[in-house]
Amino acid sequence: AQSVTQLDSHVSVSEGTPVLLRCNYSSSYSPSLFWYVQHPNKGLQLLLKYTSAATLVKGINGFEAEFKKSETSFHLTKPSAHMSDAAEYFCVVSDPGAGSYQLTFGKGTKLSVIP
Amino acid sequence: SAVISQKPSRDICQRGTSLTIQCQVDSQVTMMFWYRQQPGQSLTLIATANQGSEATYESGFVIDKFPISRPNLTFSTLTVSNMSPEDSSIYLCSVEQGYTFGSGTRLTVV
């Protein structure tokens, strides 16, 4: 069975400082991993995805994540936070190798950006 | 990636009534998924819908409460039946290709 744990429910950073949102996963096979962002009263937007290619994945808006199998981690980073980054972020896993395309969501991390 | 049109975007419904949510995809997809996001919570999978077969429901969700139709490879509906205030949530559909989501239906039951 697949699962994902987001280690922080709330992260607060100052504008212009780095962002780190932590995610650990559990998967029986070779997982696909994703980060989604949800702005208040908005839909879900895919930031980036890992599907067994390069372990360092670059996404939209300057975000990137690194797949570390030995640590079962997929942390999301950004060098410099912008006010528009304030939102809820979800780490997500699926197991297409096991024939499962359904997505299992973490509980989310709320990112606050302080001016 | 597939583009998904979902409607309605929001609705306010009386308890005891039913609401049907529609998702239209711009390409043919094998699997469609329905999720629920309760207020302040993450997303939970309700069911997986394949064309031509019964939907597969996750633990805690039943067909009588959340009947799903999948008449073809580009369309699906989810009905929330006999609604109560506890059903107030955002409901979203998704497909396996591109892992994109519909814009969601924000349901409030009064």
GROMACS .gro file of N, CA and C in nm, chain B residues 2-96:
model
  285
  117ALA      N    1  -0.453   1.597  -2.031
  117ALA     CA    2  -0.595   1.612  -2.056
  117ALA      C    3  -0.649   1.737  -1.988
  118VAL      N    4  -0.748   1.797  -2.052
  118VAL     CA    5  -0.818   1.912  -1.993
  118VAL      C    6  -0.955   1.864  -1.947
  119ILE      N    7  -0.989   1.895  -1.824
  119ILE     CA    8  -1.113   1.847  -1.765
  119ILE      C    9  -1.205   1.964  -1.734
  120SER      N   10  -1.327   1.956  -1.781
  120SER     CA   11  -1.428   2.057  -1.749
  120SER      C   12  -1.525   1.997  -1.649
  121GLN      N   13  -1.540   2.063  -1.537
  121GLN     CA   14  -1.624   2.011  -1.430
  121GLN      C   15  -1.733   2.114  -1.399
  122LYS      N   16  -1.855   2.063  -1.380
  122LYS     CA   17  -1.963   2.154  -1.341
  122LYS      C   18  -2.068   2.083  -1.258
  123PRO      N   19  -2.139   2.151  -1.169
  123PRO     CA   20  -2.126   2.296  -1.147
  123PRO      C   21  -2.001   2.328  -1.068
  124SER      N   22  -1.962   2.453  -1.066
  124SER     CA   23  -1.844   2.493  -0.989
  124SER      C   24  -1.878   2.503  -0.841
  125ARG      N   25  -2.002   2.536  -0.812
  125ARG     CA   26  -2.047   2.542  -0.674
  125ARG      C   27  -2.199   2.531  -0.670
  126ASP      N   28  -2.249   2.487  -0.555
  126ASP     CA   29  -2.394   2.479  -0.537
  126ASP      C   30  -2.426   2.479  -0.389
  127ILE      N   31  -2.541   2.531  -0.357
  127ILE     CA   32  -2.595   2.525  -0.222
  127ILE      C   33  -2.723   2.443  -0.230
  128CYS      N   34  -2.730   2.335  -0.154
  128CYS     CA   35  -2.841   2.241  -0.166
  128CYS      C   36  -2.908   2.219  -0.032
  129GLN      N   37  -3.035   2.182  -0.039
  129GLN     CA   38  -3.111   2.149   0.080
  129GLN      C   39  -3.081   2.006   0.123
  130ARG      N   40  -3.079   1.984   0.253
  130ARG     CA   41  -3.057   1.847   0.300
  130ARG      C   42  -3.167   1.756   0.248
  131GLY      N   43  -3.129   1.631   0.220
  131GLY     CA   44  -3.224   1.533   0.169
  131GLY      C   45  -3.233   1.529   0.018
  132THR      N   46  -3.176   1.628  -0.049
  132THR     CA   47  -3.180   1.629  -0.195
  132THR      C   48  -3.052   1.566  -0.251
  133SER      N   49  -3.044   1.561  -0.383
  133SER     CA   50  -2.928   1.501  -0.450
  133SER      C   51  -2.870   1.602  -0.549
  134LEU      N   52  -2.741   1.590  -0.573
  134LEU     CA   53  -2.672   1.674  -0.670
  134LEU      C   54  -2.586   1.587  -0.759
  135THR      N   55  -2.593   1.611  -0.889
  135THR     CA   56  -2.509   1.539  -0.984
  135THR      C   57  -2.402   1.631  -1.039
  136ILE      N   58  -2.278   1.585  -1.030
  136ILE     CA   59  -2.161   1.659  -1.075
  136ILE      C   60  -2.110   1.594  -1.202
  137GLN      N   61  -2.074   1.676  -1.300
  137GLN     CA   62  -2.031   1.623  -1.429
  137GLN      C   63  -1.885   1.658  -1.456
  138CYS      N   64  -1.816   1.564  -1.519
  138CYS     CA   65  -1.680   1.590  -1.566
  138CYS      C   66  -1.668   1.546  -1.712
  139GLN      N   67  -1.620   1.638  -1.793
  139GLN     CA   68  -1.600   1.613  -1.935
  139GLN      C   69  -1.451   1.628  -1.965
  140VAL      N   70  -1.393   1.529  -2.032
  140VAL     CA   71  -1.250   1.530  -2.064
  140VAL      C   72  -1.234   1.554  -2.213
  141ASP      N   73  -1.128   1.625  -2.251
  141ASP     CA   74  -1.111   1.659  -2.392
  141ASP      C   75  -1.044   1.548  -2.472
  142SER      N   76  -1.018   1.434  -2.410
  142SER     CA   77  -0.960   1.319  -2.480
  142SER      C   78  -1.012   1.192  -2.413
  143GLN      N   79  -0.997   1.081  -2.481
  143GLN     CA   80  -1.045   0.956  -2.425
  143GLN      C   81  -0.949   0.906  -2.316
  144VAL      N   82  -1.004   0.868  -2.204
  144VAL     CA   83  -0.924   0.820  -2.091
  144VAL      C   84  -0.986   0.691  -2.039
  145THR      N   85  -0.901   0.602  -1.993
  145THR     CA   86  -0.951   0.476  -1.942
  145THR      C   87  -1.011   0.493  -1.803
  146MET      N   88  -0.936   0.557  -1.716
  146MET     CA   89  -0.978   0.568  -1.578
  146MET      C   90  -1.009   0.713  -1.541
  147MET      N   91  -1.116   0.730  -1.467
  147MET     CA   92  -1.147   0.857  -1.406
  147MET      C   93  -1.164   0.834  -1.257
  148PHE      N   94  -1.125   0.933  -1.180
  148PHE     CA   95  -1.127   0.922  -1.035
  148PHE      C   96  -1.210   1.037  -0.976
  149TRP      N   97  -1.278   1.007  -0.869
  149TRP     CA   98  -1.354   1.108  -0.796
  149TRP      C   99  -1.298   1.120  -0.655
  150TYR      N  100  -1.272   1.246  -0.614
  150TYR     CA  101  -1.215   1.274  -0.484
  150TYR      C  102  -1.306   1.368  -0.406
  151ARG      N  103  -1.292   1.364  -0.274
  151ARG     CA  104  -1.361   1.457  -0.187
  151ARG      C  105  -1.258   1.529  -0.102
  152GLN      N  106  -1.278   1.660  -0.086
  152GLN     CA  107  -1.193   1.739   0.002
  152GLN      C  108  -1.282   1.808   0.104
  153GLN      N  109  -1.287   1.755   0.222
  153GLN     CA  110  -1.366   1.817   0.328
  153GLN      C  111  -1.297   1.945   0.375
  154PRO      N  112  -1.373   2.035   0.437
  154PRO     CA  113  -1.317   2.166   0.475
  154PRO      C  114  -1.189   2.153   0.556
  155GLY      N  115  -1.084   2.218   0.509
  155GLY     CA  116  -0.957   2.218   0.580
  155GLY      C  117  -0.881   2.087   0.576
  156GLN      N  118  -0.925   1.996   0.490
  156GLN     CA  119  -0.863   1.864   0.485
  156GLN      C  120  -0.795   1.838   0.351
  157SER      N  121  -0.728   1.724   0.344
  157SER     CA  122  -0.667   1.682   0.218
  157SER      C  123  -0.771   1.610   0.132
  158LEU      N  124  -0.728   1.560   0.020
  158LEU     CA  125  -0.818   1.490  -0.071
  158LEU      C  126  -0.823   1.342  -0.037
  159THR      N  127  -0.943   1.287  -0.048
  159THR     CA  128  -0.965   1.144  -0.025
  159THR      C  129  -1.033   1.086  -0.148
  160LEU      N  130  -0.983   0.973  -0.195
  160LEU     CA  131  -1.042   0.909  -0.312
  160LEU      C  132  -1.176   0.847  -0.276
  161ILE      N  133  -1.277   0.879  -0.355
  161ILE     CA  134  -1.409   0.818  -0.337
  161ILE      C  135  -1.418   0.689  -0.416
  162ALA      N  136  -1.387   0.697  -0.545
  162ALA     CA  137  -1.404   0.580  -0.631
  162ALA      C  138  -1.327   0.599  -0.761
  163THR      N  139  -1.303   0.486  -0.826
  163THR     CA  140  -1.242   0.481  -0.959
  163THR      C  141  -1.348   0.434  -1.058
  164ALA      N  142  -1.359   0.506  -1.169
  164ALA     CA  143  -1.463   0.475  -1.267
  164ALA      C  144  -1.400   0.438  -1.401
  165ASN      N  145  -1.420   0.315  -1.443
  165ASN     CA  146  -1.377   0.269  -1.576
  165ASN      C  147  -1.499   0.257  -1.666
  166GLN      N  148  -1.482   0.290  -1.791
  166GLN     CA  149  -1.594   0.283  -1.884
  166GLN      C  150  -1.639   0.140  -1.903
  167GLY      N  151  -1.768   0.119  -1.893
  167GLY     CA  152  -1.824  -0.013  -1.918
  167GLY      C  153  -1.825  -0.107  -1.800
  168SER      N  154  -1.785  -0.060  -1.684
  168SER     CA  155  -1.789  -0.146  -1.566
  168SER      C  156  -1.833  -0.066  -1.444
  169GLU      N  157  -1.868  -0.139  -1.339
  169GLU     CA  158  -1.908  -0.073  -1.214
  169GLU      C  159  -1.789   0.003  -1.155
  170ALA      N  160  -1.818   0.114  -1.094
  170ALA     CA  161  -1.712   0.188  -1.026
  170ALA      C  162  -1.662   0.110  -0.906
  171THR      N  163  -1.537   0.132  -0.873
  171THR     CA  164  -1.477   0.068  -0.755
  171THR      C  165  -1.467   0.172  -0.645
  172TYR      N  166  -1.531   0.144  -0.531
  172TYR     CA  167  -1.539   0.240  -0.421
  172TYR      C  168  -1.436   0.211  -0.314
  173GLU      N  169  -1.385   0.316  -0.256
  173GLU     CA  170  -1.291   0.303  -0.146
  173GLU      C  171  -1.368   0.279  -0.016
  174SER      N  172  -1.293   0.233   0.082
  174SER     CA  173  -1.353   0.206   0.212
  174SER      C  174  -1.418   0.333   0.267
  175GLY      N  175  -1.541   0.317   0.313
  175GLY     CA  176  -1.613   0.430   0.368
  175GLY      C  177  -1.706   0.499   0.271
  176PHE      N  178  -1.702   0.459   0.146
  176PHE     CA  179  -1.789   0.517   0.043
  176PHE      C  180  -1.870   0.404  -0.021
  177VAL      N  181  -1.999   0.430  -0.041
  177VAL     CA  182  -2.087   0.327  -0.096
  177VAL      C  183  -2.163   0.380  -0.216
  178ILE      N  184  -2.203   0.287  -0.301
  178ILE     CA  185  -2.267   0.324  -0.427
  178ILE      C  186  -2.401   0.391  -0.405
  179ASP      N  187  -2.474   0.351  -0.302
  179ASP     CA  188  -2.606   0.411  -0.279
  179ASP      C  189  -2.594   0.560  -0.246
  180LYS      N  190  -2.486   0.599  -0.183
  180LYS     CA  191  -2.466   0.738  -0.144
  180LYS      C  192  -2.399   0.818  -0.256
  181PHE      N  193  -2.308   0.754  -0.329
  181PHE     CA  194  -2.231   0.822  -0.433
  181PHE      C  195  -2.238   0.744  -0.565
  182PRO      N  196  -2.353   0.731  -0.624
  182PRO     CA  197  -2.359   0.660  -0.754
  182PRO      C  198  -2.280   0.733  -0.861
  183ILE      N  199  -2.212   0.656  -0.943
  183ILE     CA  200  -2.125   0.709  -1.048
  183ILE      C  201  -2.167   0.650  -1.181
  184SER      N  202  -2.167   0.732  -1.284
  184SER     CA  203  -2.189   0.681  -1.420
  184SER      C  204  -2.065   0.709  -1.502
  185ARG      N  205  -2.041   0.620  -1.598
  185ARG     CA  206  -1.927   0.637  -1.690
  185ARG      C  207  -1.972   0.585  -1.827
  186PRO      N  208  -2.054   0.663  -1.895
  186PRO     CA  209  -2.116   0.614  -2.019
  186PRO      C  210  -2.020   0.603  -2.137
  187ASN      N  211  -1.912   0.678  -2.136
  187ASN     CA  212  -1.814   0.671  -2.245
  187ASN      C  213  -1.677   0.710  -2.193
  188LEU      N  214  -1.580   0.717  -2.284
  188LEU     CA  215  -1.441   0.738  -2.242
  188LEU      C  216  -1.405   0.884  -2.215
  189THR      N  217  -1.500   0.975  -2.228
  189THR     CA  218  -1.471   1.118  -2.206
  189THR      C  219  -1.559   1.182  -2.100
  190PHE      N  220  -1.645   1.105  -2.035
  190PHE     CA  221  -1.745   1.167  -1.949
  190PHE      C  222  -1.776   1.079  -1.828
  191SER      N  223  -1.802   1.146  -1.715
  191SER     CA  224  -1.843   1.075  -1.595
  191SER      C  225  -1.926   1.169  -1.508
  192THR      N  226  -2.015   1.110  -1.430
  192THR     CA  227  -2.089   1.188  -1.331
  192THR      C  228  -2.079   1.122  -1.195
  193LEU      N  229  -2.083   1.206  -1.092
  193LEU     CA  230  -2.091   1.162  -0.953
  193LEU      C  231  -2.215   1.226  -0.894
  194THR      N  232  -2.300   1.147  -0.832
  194THR     CA  233  -2.417   1.199  -0.763
  194THR      C  234  -2.396   1.188  -0.613
  195VAL      N  235  -2.423   1.294  -0.543
  195VAL     CA  236  -2.422   1.291  -0.397
  195VAL      C  237  -2.569   1.284  -0.355
  196SER      N  238  -2.608   1.173  -0.296
  196SER     CA  239  -2.749   1.144  -0.271
  196SER      C  240  -2.789   1.173  -0.127
  197ASN      N  241  -2.917   1.208  -0.111
  197ASN     CA  242  -2.972   1.226   0.024
  197ASN      C  243  -2.875   1.306   0.112
  198MET      N  244  -2.846   1.425   0.067
  198MET     CA  245  -2.738   1.503   0.128
  198MET      C  246  -2.768   1.549   0.269
  199SER      N  247  -2.662   1.556   0.347
  199SER     CA  248  -2.666   1.613   0.482
  199SER      C  249  -2.554   1.716   0.491
  200PRO      N  250  -2.556   1.802   0.593
  200PRO     CA  251  -2.449   1.902   0.605
  200PRO      C  252  -2.308   1.842   0.605
  201GLU      N  253  -2.295   1.718   0.650
  201GLU     CA  254  -2.163   1.653   0.652
  201GLU      C  255  -2.109   1.629   0.511
  202ASP      N  256  -2.193   1.638   0.411
  202ASP     CA  257  -2.148   1.621   0.272
  202ASP      C  258  -2.092   1.749   0.214
  203SER      N  259  -2.098   1.857   0.288
  203SER     CA  260  -2.041   1.984   0.241
  203SER      C  261  -1.890   1.967   0.223
  204SER      N  262  -1.846   1.976   0.098
  204SER     CA  263  -1.706   1.950   0.063
  204SER      C  264  -1.681   2.005  -0.076
  205ILE      N  265  -1.557   1.993  -0.118
  205ILE     CA  266  -1.523   2.012  -0.259
  205ILE      C  267  -1.507   1.875  -0.321
  206TYR      N  268  -1.572   1.854  -0.433
  206TYR     CA  269  -1.562   1.727  -0.505
  206TYR      C  270  -1.486   1.751  -0.634
  207LEU      N  271  -1.388   1.664  -0.661
  207LEU     CA  272  -1.303   1.682  -0.778
  207LEU      C  273  -1.293   1.552  -0.856
  208CYS      N  274  -1.280   1.566  -0.986
  208CYS     CA  275  -1.254   1.449  -1.069
  208CYS      C  276  -1.113   1.461  -1.127
  209SER      N  277  -1.061   1.347  -1.166
  209SER     CA  278  -0.925   1.342  -1.219
  209SER      C  279  -0.915   1.226  -1.316
  210VAL      N  280  -0.808   1.228  -1.397
  210VAL     CA  281  -0.782   1.119  -1.491
  210VAL      C  282  -0.637   1.077  -1.475
  211GLU      N  283  -0.605   0.958  -1.528
  211GLU     CA  284  -0.470   0.907  -1.505
  211GLU      C  285  -0.365   0.974  -1.593
   0.00000   0.00000   0.00000
